[in-house]
Tab-separated table of N, CA and C in Angstrom:
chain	number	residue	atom	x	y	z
G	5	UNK	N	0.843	-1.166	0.000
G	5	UNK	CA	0.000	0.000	0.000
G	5	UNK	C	0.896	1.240	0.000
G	6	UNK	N	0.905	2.032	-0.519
G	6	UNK	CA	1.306	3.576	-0.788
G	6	UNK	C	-0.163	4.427	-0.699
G	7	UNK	N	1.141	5.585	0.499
G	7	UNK	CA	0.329	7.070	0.360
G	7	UNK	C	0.474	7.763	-0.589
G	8	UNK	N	-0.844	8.060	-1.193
G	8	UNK	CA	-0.581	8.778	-2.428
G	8	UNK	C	-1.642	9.773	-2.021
G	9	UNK	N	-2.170	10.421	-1.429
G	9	UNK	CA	-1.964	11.959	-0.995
G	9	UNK	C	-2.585	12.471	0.412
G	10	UNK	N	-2.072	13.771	0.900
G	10	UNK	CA	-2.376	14.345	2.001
G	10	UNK	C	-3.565	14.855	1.759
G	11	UNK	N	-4.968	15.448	2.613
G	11	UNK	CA	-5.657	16.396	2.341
G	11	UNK	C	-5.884	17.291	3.430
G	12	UNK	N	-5.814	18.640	2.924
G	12	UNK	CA	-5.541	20.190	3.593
G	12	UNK	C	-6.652	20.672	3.597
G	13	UNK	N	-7.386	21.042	4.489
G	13	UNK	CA	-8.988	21.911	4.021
G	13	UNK	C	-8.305	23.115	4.186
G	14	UNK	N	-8.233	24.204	3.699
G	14	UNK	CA	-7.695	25.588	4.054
G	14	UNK	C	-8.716	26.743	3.524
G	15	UNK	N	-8.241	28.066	4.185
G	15	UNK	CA	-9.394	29.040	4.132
G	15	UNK	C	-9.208	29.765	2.720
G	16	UNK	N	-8.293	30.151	2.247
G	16	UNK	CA	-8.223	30.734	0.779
G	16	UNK	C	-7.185	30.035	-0.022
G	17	UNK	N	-7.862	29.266	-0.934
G	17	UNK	CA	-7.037	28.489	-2.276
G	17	UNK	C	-6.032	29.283	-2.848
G	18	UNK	N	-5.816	30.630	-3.634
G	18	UNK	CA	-4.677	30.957	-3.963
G	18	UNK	C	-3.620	31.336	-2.685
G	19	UNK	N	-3.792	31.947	-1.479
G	19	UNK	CA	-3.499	31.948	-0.386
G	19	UNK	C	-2.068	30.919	-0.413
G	20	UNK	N	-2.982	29.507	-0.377
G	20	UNK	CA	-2.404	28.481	-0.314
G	20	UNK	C	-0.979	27.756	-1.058
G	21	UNK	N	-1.977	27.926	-2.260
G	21	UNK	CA	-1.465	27.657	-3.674
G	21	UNK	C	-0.174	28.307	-3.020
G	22	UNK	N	0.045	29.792	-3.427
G	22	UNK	CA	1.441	30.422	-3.338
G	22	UNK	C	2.157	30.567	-2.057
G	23	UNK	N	1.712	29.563	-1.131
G	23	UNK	CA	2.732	28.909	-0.051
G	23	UNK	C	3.352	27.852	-0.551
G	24	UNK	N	2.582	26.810	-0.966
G	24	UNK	CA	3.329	25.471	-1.000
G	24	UNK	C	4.263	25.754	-2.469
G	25	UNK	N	3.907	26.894	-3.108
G	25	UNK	CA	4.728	27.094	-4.422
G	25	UNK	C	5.911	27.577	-4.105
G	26	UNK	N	5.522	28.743	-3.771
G	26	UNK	CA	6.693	29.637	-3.329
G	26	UNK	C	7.786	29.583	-2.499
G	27	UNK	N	7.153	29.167	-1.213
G	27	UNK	CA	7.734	28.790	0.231
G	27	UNK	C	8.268	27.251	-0.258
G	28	UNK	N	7.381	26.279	-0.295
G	28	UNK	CA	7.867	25.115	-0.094
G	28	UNK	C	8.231	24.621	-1.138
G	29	UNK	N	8.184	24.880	-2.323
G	29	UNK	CA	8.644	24.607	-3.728
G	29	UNK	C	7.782	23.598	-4.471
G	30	UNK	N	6.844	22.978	-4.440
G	30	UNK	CA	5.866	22.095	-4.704
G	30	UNK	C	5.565	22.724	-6.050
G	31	UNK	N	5.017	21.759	-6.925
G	31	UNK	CA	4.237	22.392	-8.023
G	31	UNK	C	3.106	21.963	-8.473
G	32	UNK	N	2.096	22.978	-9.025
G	32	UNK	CA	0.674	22.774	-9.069
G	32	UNK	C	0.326	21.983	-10.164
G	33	UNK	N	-0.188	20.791	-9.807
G	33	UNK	CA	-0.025	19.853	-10.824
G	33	UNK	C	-1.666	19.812	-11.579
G	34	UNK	N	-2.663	20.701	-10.929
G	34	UNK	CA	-3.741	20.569	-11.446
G	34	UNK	C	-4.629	21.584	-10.035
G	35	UNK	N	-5.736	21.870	-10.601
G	35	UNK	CA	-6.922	22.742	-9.942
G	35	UNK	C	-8.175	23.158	-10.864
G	36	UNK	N	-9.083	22.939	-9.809
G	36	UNK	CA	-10.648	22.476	-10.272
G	36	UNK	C	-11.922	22.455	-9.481
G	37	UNK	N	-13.375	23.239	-9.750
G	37	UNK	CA	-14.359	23.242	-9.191
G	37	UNK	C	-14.750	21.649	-8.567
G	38	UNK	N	-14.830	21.552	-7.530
G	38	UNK	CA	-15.698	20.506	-7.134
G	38	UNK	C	-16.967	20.561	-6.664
G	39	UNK	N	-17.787	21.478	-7.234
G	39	UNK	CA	-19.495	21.903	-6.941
G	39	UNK	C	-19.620	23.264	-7.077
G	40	UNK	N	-20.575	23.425	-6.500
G	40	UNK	CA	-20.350	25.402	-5.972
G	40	UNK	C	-19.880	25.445	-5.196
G	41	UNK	N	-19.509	25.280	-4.472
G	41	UNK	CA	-18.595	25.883	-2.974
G	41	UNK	C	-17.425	25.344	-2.828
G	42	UNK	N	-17.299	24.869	-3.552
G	42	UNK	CA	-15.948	23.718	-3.265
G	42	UNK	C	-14.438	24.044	-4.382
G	43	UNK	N	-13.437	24.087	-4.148
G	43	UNK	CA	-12.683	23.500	-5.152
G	43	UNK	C	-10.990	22.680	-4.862
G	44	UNK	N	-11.054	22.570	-5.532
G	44	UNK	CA	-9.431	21.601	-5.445
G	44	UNK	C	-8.333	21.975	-6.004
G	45	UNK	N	-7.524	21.602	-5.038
G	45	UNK	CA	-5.777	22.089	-5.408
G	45	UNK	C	-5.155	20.674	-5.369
G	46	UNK	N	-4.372	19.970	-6.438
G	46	UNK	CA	-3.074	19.037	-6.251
G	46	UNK	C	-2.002	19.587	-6.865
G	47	UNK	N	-1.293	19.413	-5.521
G	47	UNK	CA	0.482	19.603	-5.534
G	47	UNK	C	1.325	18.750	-5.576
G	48	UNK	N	2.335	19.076	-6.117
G	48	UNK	CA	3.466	18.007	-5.875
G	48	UNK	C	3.709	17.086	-7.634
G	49	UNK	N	4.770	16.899	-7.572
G	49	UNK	CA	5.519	16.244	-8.810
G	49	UNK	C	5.657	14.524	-8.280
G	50	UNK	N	5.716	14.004	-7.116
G	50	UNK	CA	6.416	12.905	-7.141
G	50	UNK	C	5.172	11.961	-6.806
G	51	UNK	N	5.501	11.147	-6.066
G	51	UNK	CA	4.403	9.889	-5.632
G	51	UNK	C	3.239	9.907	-4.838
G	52	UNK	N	3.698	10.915	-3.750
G	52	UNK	CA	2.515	11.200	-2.858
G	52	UNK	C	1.917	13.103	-3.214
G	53	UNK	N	0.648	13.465	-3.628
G	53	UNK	CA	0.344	14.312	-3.544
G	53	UNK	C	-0.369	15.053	-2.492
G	54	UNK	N	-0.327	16.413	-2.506
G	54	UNK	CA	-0.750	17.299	-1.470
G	54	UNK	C	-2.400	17.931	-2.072
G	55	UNK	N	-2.970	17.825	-1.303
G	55	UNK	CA	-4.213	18.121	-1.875
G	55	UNK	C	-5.278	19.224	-1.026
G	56	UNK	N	-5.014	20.328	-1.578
G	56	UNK	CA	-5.823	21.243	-0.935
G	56	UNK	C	-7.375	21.798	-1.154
G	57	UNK	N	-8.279	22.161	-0.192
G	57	UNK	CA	-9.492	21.548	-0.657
G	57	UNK	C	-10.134	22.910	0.163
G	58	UNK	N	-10.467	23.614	-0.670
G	58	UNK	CA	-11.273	25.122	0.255
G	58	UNK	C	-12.342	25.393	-0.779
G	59	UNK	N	-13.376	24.920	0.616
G	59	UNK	CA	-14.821	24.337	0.881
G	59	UNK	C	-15.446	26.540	1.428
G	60	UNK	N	-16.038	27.261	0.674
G	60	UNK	CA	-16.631	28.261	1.035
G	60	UNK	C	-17.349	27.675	2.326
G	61	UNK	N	-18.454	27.181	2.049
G	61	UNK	CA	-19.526	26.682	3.402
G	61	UNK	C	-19.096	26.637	4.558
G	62	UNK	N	-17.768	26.274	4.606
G	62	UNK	CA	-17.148	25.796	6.259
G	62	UNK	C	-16.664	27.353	6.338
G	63	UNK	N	-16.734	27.788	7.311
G	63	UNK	CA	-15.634	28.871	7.688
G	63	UNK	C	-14.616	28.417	9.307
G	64	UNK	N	-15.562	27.638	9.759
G	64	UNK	CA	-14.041	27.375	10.776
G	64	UNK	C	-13.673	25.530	10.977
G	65	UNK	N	-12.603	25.705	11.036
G	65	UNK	CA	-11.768	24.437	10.749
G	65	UNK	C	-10.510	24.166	11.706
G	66	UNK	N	-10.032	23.310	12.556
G	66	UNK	CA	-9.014	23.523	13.289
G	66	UNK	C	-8.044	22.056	12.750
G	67	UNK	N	-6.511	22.243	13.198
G	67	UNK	CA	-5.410	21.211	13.017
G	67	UNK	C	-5.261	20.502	14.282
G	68	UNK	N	-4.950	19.560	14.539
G	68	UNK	CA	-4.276	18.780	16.010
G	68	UNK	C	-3.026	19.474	15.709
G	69	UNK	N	-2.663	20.168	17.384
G	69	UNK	CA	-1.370	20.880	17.669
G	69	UNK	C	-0.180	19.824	17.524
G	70	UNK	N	-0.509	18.338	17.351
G	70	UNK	CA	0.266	17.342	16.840
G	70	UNK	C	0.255	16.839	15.386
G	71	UNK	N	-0.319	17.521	14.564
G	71	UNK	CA	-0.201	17.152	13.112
G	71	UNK	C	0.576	18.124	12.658
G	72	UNK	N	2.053	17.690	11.696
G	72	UNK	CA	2.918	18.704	11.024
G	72	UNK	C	3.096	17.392	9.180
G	73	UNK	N	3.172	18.460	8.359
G	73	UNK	CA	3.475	17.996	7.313
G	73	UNK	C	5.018	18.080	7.054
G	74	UNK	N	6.116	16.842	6.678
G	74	UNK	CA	7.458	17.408	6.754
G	74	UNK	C	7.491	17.489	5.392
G	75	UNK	N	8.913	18.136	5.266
G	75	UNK	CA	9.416	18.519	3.980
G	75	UNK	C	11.161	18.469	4.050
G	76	UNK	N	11.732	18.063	3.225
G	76	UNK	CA	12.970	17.496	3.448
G	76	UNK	C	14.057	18.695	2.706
G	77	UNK	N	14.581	19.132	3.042
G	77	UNK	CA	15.726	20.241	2.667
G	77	UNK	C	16.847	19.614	2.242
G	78	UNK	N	17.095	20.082	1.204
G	78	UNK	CA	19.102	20.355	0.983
G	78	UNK	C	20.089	20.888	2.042
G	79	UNK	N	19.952	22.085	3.064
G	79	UNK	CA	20.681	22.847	3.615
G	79	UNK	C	19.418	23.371	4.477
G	80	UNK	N	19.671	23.548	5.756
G	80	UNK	CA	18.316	23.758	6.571
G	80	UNK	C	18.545	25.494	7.053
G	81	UNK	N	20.284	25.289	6.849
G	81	UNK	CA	20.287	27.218	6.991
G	81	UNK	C	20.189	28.022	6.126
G	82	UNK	N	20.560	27.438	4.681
G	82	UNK	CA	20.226	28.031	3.532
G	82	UNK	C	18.234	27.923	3.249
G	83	UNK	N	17.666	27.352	4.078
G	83	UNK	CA	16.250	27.354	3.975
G	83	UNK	C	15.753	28.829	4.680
G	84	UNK	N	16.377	28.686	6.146
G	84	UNK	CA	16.002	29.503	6.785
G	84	UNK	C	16.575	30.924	6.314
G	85	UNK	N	17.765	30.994	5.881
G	85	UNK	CA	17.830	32.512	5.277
G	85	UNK	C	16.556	33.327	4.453
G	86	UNK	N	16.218	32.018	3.153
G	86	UNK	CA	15.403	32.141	2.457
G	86	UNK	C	14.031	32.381	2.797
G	87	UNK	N	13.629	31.846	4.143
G	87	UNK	CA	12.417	32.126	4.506
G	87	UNK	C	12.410	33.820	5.364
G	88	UNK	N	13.587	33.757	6.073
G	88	UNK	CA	13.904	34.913	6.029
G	88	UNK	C	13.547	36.050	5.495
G	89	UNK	N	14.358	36.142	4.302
G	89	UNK	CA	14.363	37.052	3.276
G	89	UNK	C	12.660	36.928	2.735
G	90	UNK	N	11.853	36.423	2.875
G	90	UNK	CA	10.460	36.279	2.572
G	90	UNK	C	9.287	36.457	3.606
G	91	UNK	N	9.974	37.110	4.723
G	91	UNK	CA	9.442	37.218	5.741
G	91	UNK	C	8.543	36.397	6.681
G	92	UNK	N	8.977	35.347	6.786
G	92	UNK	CA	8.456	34.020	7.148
G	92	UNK	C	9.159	33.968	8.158
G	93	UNK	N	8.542	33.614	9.839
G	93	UNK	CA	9.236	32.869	11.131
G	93	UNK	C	8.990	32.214	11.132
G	94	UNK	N	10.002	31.332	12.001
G	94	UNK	CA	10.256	30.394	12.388
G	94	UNK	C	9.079	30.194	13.393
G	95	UNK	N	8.538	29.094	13.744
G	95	UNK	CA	7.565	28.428	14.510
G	95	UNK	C	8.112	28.355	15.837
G	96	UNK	N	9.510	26.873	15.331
G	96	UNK	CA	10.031	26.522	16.242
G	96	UNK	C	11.517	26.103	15.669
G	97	UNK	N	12.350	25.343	16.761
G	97	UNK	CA	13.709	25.536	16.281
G	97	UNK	C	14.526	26.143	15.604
G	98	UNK	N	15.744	26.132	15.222
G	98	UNK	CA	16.514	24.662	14.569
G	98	UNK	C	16.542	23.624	15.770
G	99	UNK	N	16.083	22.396	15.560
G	99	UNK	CA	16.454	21.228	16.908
G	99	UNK	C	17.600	20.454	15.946
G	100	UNK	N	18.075	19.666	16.524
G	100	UNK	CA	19.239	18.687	16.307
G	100	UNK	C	19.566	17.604	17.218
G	101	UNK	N	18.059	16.836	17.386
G	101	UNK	CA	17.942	15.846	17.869
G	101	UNK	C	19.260	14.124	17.812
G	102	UNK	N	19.642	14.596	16.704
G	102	UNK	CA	21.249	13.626	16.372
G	102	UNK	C	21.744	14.490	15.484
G	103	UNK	N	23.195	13.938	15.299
G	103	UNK	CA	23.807	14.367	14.166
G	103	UNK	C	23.637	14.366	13.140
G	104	UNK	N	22.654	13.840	12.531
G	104	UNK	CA	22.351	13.544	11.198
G	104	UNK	C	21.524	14.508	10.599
G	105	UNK	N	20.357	14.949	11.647
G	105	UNK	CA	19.385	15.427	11.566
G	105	UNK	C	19.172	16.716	12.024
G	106	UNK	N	18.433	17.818	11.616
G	106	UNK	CA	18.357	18.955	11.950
G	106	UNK	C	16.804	19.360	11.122
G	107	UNK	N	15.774	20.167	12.080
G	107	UNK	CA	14.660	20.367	11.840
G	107	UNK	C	14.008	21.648	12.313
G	108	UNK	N	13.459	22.021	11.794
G	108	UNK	CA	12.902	23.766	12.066
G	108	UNK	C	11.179	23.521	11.759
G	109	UNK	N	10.349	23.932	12.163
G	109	UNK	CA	8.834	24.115	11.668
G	109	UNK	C	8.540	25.954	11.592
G	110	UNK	N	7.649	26.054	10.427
G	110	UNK	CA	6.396	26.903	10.315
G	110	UNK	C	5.716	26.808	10.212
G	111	UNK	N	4.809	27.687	9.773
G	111	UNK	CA	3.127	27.398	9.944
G	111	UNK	C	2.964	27.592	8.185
G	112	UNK	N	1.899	27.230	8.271
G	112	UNK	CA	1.158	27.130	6.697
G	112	UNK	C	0.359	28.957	6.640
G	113	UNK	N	-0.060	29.178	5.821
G	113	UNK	CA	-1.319	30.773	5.938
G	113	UNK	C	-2.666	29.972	6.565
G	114	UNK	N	-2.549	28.451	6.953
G	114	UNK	CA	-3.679	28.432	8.088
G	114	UNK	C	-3.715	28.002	8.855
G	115	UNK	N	-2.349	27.639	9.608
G	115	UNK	CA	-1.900	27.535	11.021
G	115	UNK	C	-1.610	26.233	10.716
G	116	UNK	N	-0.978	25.252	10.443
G	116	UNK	CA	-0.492	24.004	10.154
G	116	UNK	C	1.208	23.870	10.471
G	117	UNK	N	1.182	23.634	10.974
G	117	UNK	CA	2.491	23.022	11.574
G	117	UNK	C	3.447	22.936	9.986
G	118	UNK	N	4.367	22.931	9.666
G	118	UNK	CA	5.756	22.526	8.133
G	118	UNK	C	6.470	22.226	9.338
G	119	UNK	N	7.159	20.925	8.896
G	119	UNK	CA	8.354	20.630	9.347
G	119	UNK	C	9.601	20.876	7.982
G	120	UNK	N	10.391	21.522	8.199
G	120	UNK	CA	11.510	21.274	7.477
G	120	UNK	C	12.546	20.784	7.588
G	121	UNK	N	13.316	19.189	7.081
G	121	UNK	CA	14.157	18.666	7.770
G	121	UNK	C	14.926	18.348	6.876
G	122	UNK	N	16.413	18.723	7.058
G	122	UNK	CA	17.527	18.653	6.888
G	122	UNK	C	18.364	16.801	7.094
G	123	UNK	N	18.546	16.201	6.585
G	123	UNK	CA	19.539	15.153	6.919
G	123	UNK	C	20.688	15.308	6.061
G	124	UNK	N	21.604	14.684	7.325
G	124	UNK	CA	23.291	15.096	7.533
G	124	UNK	C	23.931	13.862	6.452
């Protein structure tokens, strides 16, 4: 069995869109009405897709303060400059739970935990 995708309910679709583009580098592999109120975002190039889904009707929606989506870096300080320079904080860390590993989180534009993790 393979995961083949996440799903995100979030409050504004382009919002979104130009986080996981911009910020996290993902690319929009497709987007589309799913009724009247509804529409759909899939992200991502590889095996498992990200799938964002902003539903007008709902207006409030919450995350478990224990759900984070990771994302795997080249260089975790060359990330953070970059988020930096884009005016993006840091959530939490850099941690460096072993040597290998090094991890920082932000938030999404609707409060969602990003892990960004670095291996050594």
């Amino acid at each position: 069995m393979n995961l083949t995708l996440v799903t995100v309910t979030v409050k504004d679709l382009d919002e979104s869109i130009r986080f996981y583009t911009d910020v996290i580098g993902l690319t929009l592999e497709s987007r589309r009405p799913a009724g009247p109120e509804m529409e759909l975002a899939f992200l991502g190039d590889g095996e498992t897709k990200l799938e964002l889904i902003c539903n007008r009707a709902v207006t409030e929606f919450s995350y478990g303060a224990s759900i984070s989506l990771g994302f795997e870096v080249a260089s975790l300080d060359q990330t953070m400059a970059a988020l930096e320079e884009k005016g993006i904080a840091l959530h939490s860390g850099p941690f460096q739970p072993a040597p290998q590993i090094r991890f920082c989180f932000i938030t999404d534009p609707n409060g969602l935990k990003i892990q960004l993790l670095e291996h050594r």
